[in-house]
Short mmCIF file of C-alpha atoms in Angstrom, two decimals:
data_model
loop_
_atom_site.label_atom_id
_atom_site.label_comp_id
_atom_site.label_asym_id
_atom_site.label_seq_id
_atom_site.Cartn_x
_atom_site.Cartn_y
_atom_site.Cartn_z
CA MET A 18 -93.39 -2.82 -81.27
CA ASN A 19 -93.64 -1.12 -78.11
CA THR A 20 -95.15 -3.38 -75.66
CA THR A 21 -96.00 -1.07 -73.56
CA LEU A 22 -98.61 0.14 -76.06
CA ASP A 23 -101.42 -2.95 -74.92
CA LEU A 24 -101.57 -1.51 -71.41
CA ASP A 25 -103.64 1.42 -70.16
CA GLY A 26 -102.12 2.66 -66.36
CA ARG A 27 -102.81 5.60 -65.73
CA HIS A 28 -100.20 8.32 -67.50
CA GLY A 29 -97.98 5.81 -68.01
CA ALA A 30 -97.78 4.09 -64.00
CA MET A 31 -98.65 0.71 -63.72
CA THR A 32 -98.56 -1.29 -60.21
CA TYR A 33 -96.60 -4.15 -60.95
CA ARG A 34 -99.87 -6.71 -60.42
CA HIS A 35 -101.44 -4.32 -63.60
CA ALA A 36 -98.49 -4.74 -65.88
CA ARG A 37 -98.56 -8.58 -64.76
CA ALA A 38 -102.18 -9.08 -65.27
CA ARG A 39 -101.94 -7.59 -68.88
CA LEU A 40 -99.02 -8.97 -70.65
CA GLY A 41 -98.51 -12.53 -68.47
CA ASP A 42 -94.79 -12.80 -66.91
CA GLY A 43 -93.27 -14.03 -69.80
CA ARG A 44 -93.93 -11.01 -71.79
CA LEU A 45 -93.89 -8.84 -68.42
CA ARG A 46 -90.22 -9.92 -68.37
CA THR A 47 -88.69 -9.36 -71.08
CA ALA A 48 -90.44 -5.48 -71.84
CA VAL A 49 -88.12 -4.86 -68.06
CA GLU A 50 -85.01 -6.04 -69.74
CA ALA A 51 -85.85 -4.62 -72.71
CA GLY A 52 -85.98 -1.39 -70.88
CA ARG A 53 -89.47 -0.58 -71.90
CA LEU A 54 -91.07 -0.63 -68.60
CA ILE A 55 -88.95 1.10 -65.72
CA GLY A 56 -89.02 0.67 -62.31
CA PHE A 57 -90.49 3.40 -60.12
CA GLY A 58 -90.41 2.11 -56.95
CA ARG A 59 -91.53 -1.28 -54.79
CA GLY A 60 -94.45 -2.78 -57.37
CA VAL A 61 -94.55 0.41 -59.61
CA LEU A 62 -93.51 0.63 -63.28
CA LEU A 63 -93.00 3.36 -65.62
CA ASP A 64 -93.57 3.36 -69.69
CA ALA A 65 -89.50 3.69 -70.88
CA GLU A 66 -91.33 7.00 -72.89
CA ARG A 67 -92.48 8.68 -70.72
CA VAL A 68 -90.97 7.99 -67.39
CA LEU A 69 -89.84 11.77 -67.69
CA ASP A 70 -93.32 13.23 -68.32
CA LEU A 71 -93.91 14.97 -64.59
CA ARG A 72 -97.85 13.18 -64.73
CA THR A 73 -96.28 10.25 -65.89
CA ARG A 74 -94.11 10.41 -62.20
CA CYS A 75 -96.64 11.72 -60.07
CA ALA A 76 -98.57 8.86 -61.50
CA GLY A 77 -96.26 6.90 -60.29
CA ALA A 78 -95.54 8.34 -56.86
CA LEU A 79 -98.82 7.76 -56.74
CA LEU A 80 -99.36 4.34 -56.88
CA TRP A 81 -96.08 4.03 -54.24
CA THR A 82 -98.14 5.12 -51.88
CA GLY A 83 -100.92 2.34 -52.60
CA GLY A 84 -103.23 5.93 -53.50
CA VAL A 85 -103.00 7.40 -50.34
CA GLY A 86 -100.95 10.38 -51.53
CA VAL A 87 -101.92 13.70 -52.67
CA VAL A 88 -99.34 15.95 -54.86
CA VAL A 89 -98.36 18.84 -52.68
CA GLY A 90 -96.33 21.77 -52.60
CA PRO A 91 -94.28 22.70 -56.33
CA THR A 92 -94.75 19.60 -57.83
CA ALA A 93 -99.24 20.31 -57.50
CA ALA A 94 -97.85 24.17 -58.51
CA ALA A 95 -96.34 22.00 -61.96
CA LEU A 96 -99.01 20.55 -62.25
CA HIS A 97 -101.39 23.54 -62.12
CA GLY A 98 -98.86 25.07 -64.90
CA CYS A 99 -96.52 27.13 -62.34
CA THR A 100 -93.40 25.87 -64.31
CA ALA A 101 -90.98 28.40 -62.00
CA VAL A 102 -91.29 26.30 -59.52
CA GLY A 103 -90.13 22.93 -61.87
CA GLY A 104 -91.74 19.42 -60.67
CA PHE A 105 -89.08 16.77 -59.61
CA PRO A 106 -88.87 15.38 -57.29
CA VAL A 107 -91.91 14.61 -57.02
CA HIS A 108 -93.09 16.31 -53.72
CA VAL A 109 -96.45 13.97 -51.94
CA ARG A 110 -97.97 14.10 -48.77
CA VAL A 111 -98.99 10.94 -46.82
CA PRO A 112 -100.97 10.41 -44.17
CA TYR A 113 -99.68 9.97 -40.64
CA VAL A 114 -100.75 6.20 -40.47
CA HIS A 115 -98.49 5.00 -42.99
CA ARG A 116 -94.48 5.24 -43.34
CA PHE A 117 -93.06 5.99 -46.52
CA ARG A 118 -89.60 7.54 -47.02
CA SER A 119 -88.75 9.47 -49.45
CA ARG A 120 -86.53 8.07 -52.07
CA GLN A 121 -85.28 9.23 -55.14
CA GLY A 122 -87.23 11.03 -57.24
CA VAL A 123 -89.96 11.41 -54.54
CA ILE A 124 -90.20 13.89 -51.28
CA VAL A 125 -93.14 12.32 -49.46
CA HIS A 126 -94.30 14.70 -46.43
CA GLN A 127 -96.16 13.20 -43.59
CA GLY A 128 -99.23 15.51 -42.48
CA ASP A 129 -103.21 15.18 -42.79
CA VAL A 130 -104.16 14.94 -45.66
CA PRO A 131 -108.56 16.37 -45.68
CA GLU A 132 -110.21 14.84 -48.36
CA ARG A 133 -111.84 17.86 -49.04
CA GLU A 134 -108.37 19.79 -49.60
CA VAL A 135 -107.57 16.93 -52.55
CA ILE A 136 -109.05 17.85 -55.73
CA THR A 137 -108.57 15.51 -59.02
CA MET A 138 -106.82 16.33 -61.84
CA ASP A 139 -106.19 14.21 -64.54
CA GLY A 140 -106.64 11.33 -62.47
CA LEU A 141 -104.07 12.28 -60.34
CA ARG A 142 -105.14 13.36 -56.85
CA VAL A 143 -103.44 16.78 -55.96
CA LEU A 144 -104.00 20.36 -53.72
CA PRO A 145 -106.09 23.10 -55.25
CA LEU A 146 -103.90 26.36 -56.65
CA ASP A 147 -104.34 28.47 -53.95
CA LEU A 148 -103.08 25.66 -50.84
CA ALA A 149 -99.87 24.76 -53.63
CA VAL A 150 -98.78 28.45 -53.79
CA ALA A 151 -99.34 28.61 -50.22
CA GLU A 152 -96.99 25.48 -49.40
CA VAL A 153 -94.75 27.20 -52.18
CA LEU A 154 -94.33 30.52 -50.96
CA CYS A 155 -93.42 28.91 -47.18
CA SER A 156 -90.84 26.72 -48.62
CA SER A 157 -89.66 27.07 -51.80
CA PRO A 158 -86.84 29.49 -52.38
CA ARG A 159 -87.78 32.90 -52.91
CA ARG A 160 -87.48 33.37 -56.01
CA ALA A 161 -88.38 30.68 -57.67
CA ALA A 162 -92.15 31.31 -54.90
CA LEU A 163 -92.97 34.42 -56.34
CA ALA A 164 -92.35 33.65 -59.88
CA CYS A 165 -95.08 30.91 -59.07
CA ALA A 166 -97.05 33.11 -57.86
CA ASP A 167 -96.86 35.33 -59.64
CA GLN A 168 -97.46 32.90 -62.60
CA ALA A 169 -100.63 31.60 -60.81
CA MET A 170 -102.46 35.30 -61.03
CA ARG A 171 -101.97 35.13 -64.52
CA GLU A 172 -103.58 31.99 -65.12
CA VAL A 173 -105.72 31.66 -62.36
CA PRO A 174 -109.16 31.24 -64.38
CA SER A 175 -110.80 34.36 -62.17
CA SER A 176 -111.36 37.48 -63.10
CA ASP A 177 -109.68 38.99 -60.14
CA PRO A 178 -106.45 38.63 -59.29
CA ALA A 179 -106.59 40.36 -55.90
CA GLU A 180 -109.58 37.36 -55.49
CA PHE A 181 -106.67 34.77 -55.83
CA VAL A 182 -105.01 36.06 -53.66
CA THR A 183 -106.82 36.49 -50.91
CA GLN A 184 -107.21 33.06 -51.13
CA VAL A 185 -103.70 32.02 -50.50
CA ALA A 186 -103.60 34.67 -47.42
CA GLU A 187 -106.38 33.05 -45.73
CA ARG A 188 -104.80 29.47 -46.75
CA LEU A 189 -101.25 30.98 -45.01
CA ALA A 190 -103.60 32.11 -41.76
CA GLY A 191 -105.16 28.78 -41.66
CA ARG A 192 -101.92 26.73 -41.88
CA PRO A 193 -101.05 24.25 -38.79
CA ASP A 194 -97.14 24.85 -39.50
CA ARG A 195 -96.58 27.99 -39.25
CA ARG A 196 -92.75 28.12 -40.44
CA GLY A 197 -91.93 30.36 -43.39
CA THR A 198 -95.86 31.90 -43.41
CA ARG A 199 -94.31 35.00 -41.79
CA ARG A 200 -92.15 35.22 -45.54
CA ALA A 201 -94.70 33.18 -48.05
CA ALA A 202 -97.10 36.95 -46.53
CA ALA A 203 -94.38 39.04 -47.85
CA LEU A 204 -93.84 37.39 -50.94
CA LEU A 205 -97.30 37.55 -51.91
CA GLY A 206 -97.53 41.10 -50.55
CA LEU A 207 -94.93 41.62 -53.58
CA ALA A 208 -97.16 39.52 -55.77
CA SER A 209 -98.77 40.75 -58.88
CA GLY A 210 -99.07 38.43 -62.04
CA LEU A 211 -97.50 41.27 -63.95
CA PRO A 212 -93.83 40.27 -64.02
CA GLU A 213 -94.00 37.58 -67.68
CA THR A 214 -91.26 35.48 -66.92
CA ALA A 215 -89.13 34.15 -63.79
CA VAL A 216 -86.53 36.92 -64.10
CA GLN A 217 -88.73 40.08 -64.25
CA SER A 218 -90.26 38.45 -61.08
CA ALA A 219 -86.72 38.10 -59.47
CA PHE A 220 -85.96 41.10 -60.50
CA VAL A 221 -89.08 42.59 -58.43
CA LEU A 222 -87.53 41.25 -55.46
CA VAL A 223 -84.48 42.39 -55.92
CA LEU A 224 -85.88 46.03 -56.12
CA ALA A 225 -87.59 44.83 -53.29
CA ASP A 226 -84.47 43.59 -51.06
CA CYS A 227 -82.94 46.92 -52.22
CA GLY A 228 -85.31 49.55 -50.93
CA VAL A 229 -86.30 50.61 -54.76
CA GLY A 230 -89.98 50.79 -54.71
CA GLY A 231 -92.21 52.17 -56.54
CA PRO A 232 -92.21 50.61 -60.57
CA VAL A 233 -94.75 50.59 -62.76
CA TYR A 234 -94.71 46.76 -64.38
CA GLN A 235 -95.19 46.42 -68.34
CA HIS A 236 -95.38 50.62 -68.71
CA GLU A 237 -96.98 51.25 -71.93
CA VAL A 238 -95.51 54.51 -73.24
CA ARG A 239 -97.37 55.79 -76.77
CA ASP A 240 -96.32 58.61 -78.68
CA ARG A 241 -99.14 61.88 -79.26
CA SER A 242 -101.61 59.84 -82.06
CA GLY A 243 -102.28 56.35 -79.63
CA ARG A 244 -99.41 54.56 -80.98
CA LEU A 245 -97.65 52.20 -78.57
CA ARG A 246 -93.59 53.21 -78.94
CA ALA A 247 -92.19 50.80 -75.75
CA ARG A 248 -93.91 48.51 -73.34
CA LEU A 249 -91.29 48.73 -70.13
CA ASP A 250 -90.74 45.75 -67.46
CA PHE A 251 -90.50 48.37 -64.79
CA ALA A 252 -90.63 52.24 -65.07
CA TRP A 253 -90.82 55.02 -62.85
CA PRO A 254 -92.94 57.06 -65.24
CA GLU A 255 -92.53 60.70 -63.59
CA TRP A 256 -89.60 60.58 -63.49
CA GLN A 257 -88.89 58.86 -67.36
CA VAL A 258 -86.61 56.29 -65.49
CA ALA A 259 -86.91 52.90 -66.93
CA LEU A 260 -85.08 49.60 -65.90
CA GLU A 261 -85.20 46.45 -68.94
CA CYS A 262 -84.76 42.92 -68.46
CA ASP A 263 -82.38 41.07 -70.97
CA GLU A 264 -83.29 37.43 -70.58
CA THR A 265 -81.17 36.29 -72.96
CA GLY A 266 -78.16 37.69 -72.91
CA GLU A 267 -78.23 38.96 -75.89
CA GLY A 268 -78.47 42.54 -75.11
CA VAL A 269 -81.79 44.78 -75.01
CA LYS A 270 -82.09 46.50 -78.95
CA PRO A 271 -81.90 50.74 -77.95
CA ASN A 272 -84.87 53.17 -78.21
CA ASP A 273 -84.75 56.01 -80.38
CA TYR A 274 -88.38 56.97 -78.76
CA LEU A 275 -87.35 56.88 -75.71
CA ALA A 276 -83.98 57.81 -75.65
CA ALA A 277 -85.98 61.24 -78.13
CA GLN A 278 -87.86 62.37 -75.11
CA GLY A 279 -85.28 61.66 -72.33
CA TRP A 280 -86.23 58.02 -70.38
CA ILE A 281 -83.08 56.96 -69.12
CA VAL A 282 -83.51 52.67 -69.75
CA LEU A 283 -81.47 50.81 -68.13
CA ARG A 284 -80.60 47.03 -68.19
CA GLY A 285 -80.22 43.94 -66.55
CA ASP A 286 -79.40 41.13 -67.16
CA VAL A 287 -78.90 37.61 -65.40
CA HIS A 288 -75.70 38.34 -63.86
CA ASP A 289 -77.38 41.74 -61.93
CA LEU A 290 -79.60 39.38 -60.56
CA SER A 291 -76.36 36.97 -58.26
CA ASP A 292 -74.58 40.81 -57.56
CA PRO A 293 -77.12 43.34 -58.21
CA THR A 294 -74.57 46.35 -56.66
CA ASP A 295 -73.98 47.88 -59.30
CA LEU A 296 -77.27 47.74 -61.25
CA VAL A 297 -79.14 49.61 -58.17
CA THR A 298 -76.52 51.64 -57.53
CA ARG A 299 -77.01 53.59 -61.66
CA LEU A 300 -80.88 52.49 -61.36
CA ARG A 301 -80.72 55.29 -57.43
CA ALA A 302 -78.45 57.44 -59.38
CA ALA A 303 -80.89 57.94 -62.18
CA LEU A 304 -83.46 58.32 -59.43
CA ALA A 305 -81.34 60.39 -57.65
CA SER A 306 -80.77 63.26 -61.20
CA ARG A 307 -84.35 63.74 -61.96
CA THR A 308 -85.42 64.10 -58.90
CA GLN A 309 -83.13 66.71 -58.09
CA ALA A 310 -83.48 68.41 -61.41
CA ALA A 311 -87.30 68.61 -60.52
#
């Protein structure tokens, strides 16, 4: 029998004191020795069967801070459903008056934790989505940050994504720590919520960095009867040039209808994200051939 089933620690995380009160010294020792409960920082135990669950590790980190911490940055974004940035290690912020040092699996940020900015999700103290995204845009790798913003815009319950962008922009403007805010504002300007995957968001950044602008995202091509014949990741409809993302490495199946209509369809994969030189050269050549012909 799994001893931890007798416990009701939040998300499978509990203090040693709580586990001892529920199990007693003998059963607790047995559970730890059998590996059913695993230590997670001083005085905190995790259910071994849930140790890889993000909420379990967040709950453990918050217990470790004595309840004064709040989940922030990429971990907060991940709890809101923005998986592009990942949730590990767990990022928590604690007030300056408390002294906690980062440890394996937990990164501690010292700073103000205004209670008005803290929300509760599944019993966890966490930053709201707009504030979490603002932090991600300032500090996470650019591709992951843009993908996070795009994903947040798709998932936000608001019917108007522009409202969410305005909220994030206000968060950036009000940040006391100005580091990374200029970069964050530029990334926010590229976010649209239209790219459907992190790879597509990465290609948005590649195109912007290389100065190839003006694509229409998720462009639908229909025949005269109105039948949908293609949905293109990036398109320049005026010139009938498109870029499709091959995210699996298995190639993108050619579209005979697009070919018959004169479309030039280029295909980019993860290798082009590492070195986009050849892809961008071909894309520029395709656009140039159409603009010159016009």
